[in-house]
XYZ file of C-alpha atoms in Angstrom:
62
model
C -15.384 20.826 -20.297
C -17.680 17.843 -21.063
C -18.769 15.300 -18.599
C -16.948 12.523 -20.134
C -13.654 14.256 -19.906
C -14.321 15.387 -16.309
C -15.144 11.767 -15.362
C -11.945 10.548 -17.034
C -9.993 13.206 -15.115
C -11.895 12.204 -11.654
C -11.059 8.345 -12.414
C -7.358 9.319 -13.104
C -7.032 11.151 -10.041
C -8.604 8.532 -7.855
C -6.152 6.071 -9.366
C -3.198 8.135 -8.401
C -4.320 8.761 -4.885
C -4.657 4.966 -4.664
C -1.401 4.474 -6.009
C 0.200 6.960 -3.830
C -1.466 5.426 -0.807
C -0.341 2.044 -1.771
C 3.304 3.072 -2.447
C 3.277 5.249 1.015
C 2.316 1.840 2.888
C 4.926 -0.159 1.034
C 7.682 2.375 2.153
C 6.435 2.526 5.507
C 6.434 -1.504 5.838
C 9.842 -1.555 4.338
C 11.444 0.991 6.734
C 9.790 -0.594 9.845
C 11.235 -4.119 8.360
C 14.825 -2.537 7.756
C 14.856 -0.881 11.251
C 14.600 -4.402 12.782
C 10.825 -4.771 13.355
C 9.348 -8.254 12.668
C 6.319 -8.691 10.272
C 4.037 -9.503 13.219
C 4.779 -6.336 15.035
C 4.620 -4.211 11.611
C 1.210 -5.719 10.908
C -0.114 -4.868 14.439
C 1.242 -1.450 14.182
C -0.400 -0.896 10.871
C -3.311 -2.731 11.604
C -2.895 -5.282 8.526
C -2.738 -8.983 8.235
C 0.866 -10.463 8.750
C 0.389 -12.193 5.417
C -0.101 -8.841 3.633
C 2.938 -7.419 5.517
C 4.915 -10.645 4.278
C 3.544 -10.413 0.742
C 4.731 -6.530 0.626
C 8.329 -7.635 1.766
C 8.302 -10.564 -0.587
C 8.673 -13.104 2.330
C 7.210 -16.654 2.336
C 3.541 -16.526 3.567
C 3.294 -20.152 5.042
């Protein structure tokens, strides 16, 4: 396999891993919110900023 092809495959794998991690975080935030946790508690539990949690949940961030 040539190095350009290997680099492209490595980049695709990195993109897939990032997308999976993003999806897993979104699912975790949504599950915690659905179970009754408030955005502030979710942010503290997952070590995130409250605005990030609200953005994931499509809540106003003011």
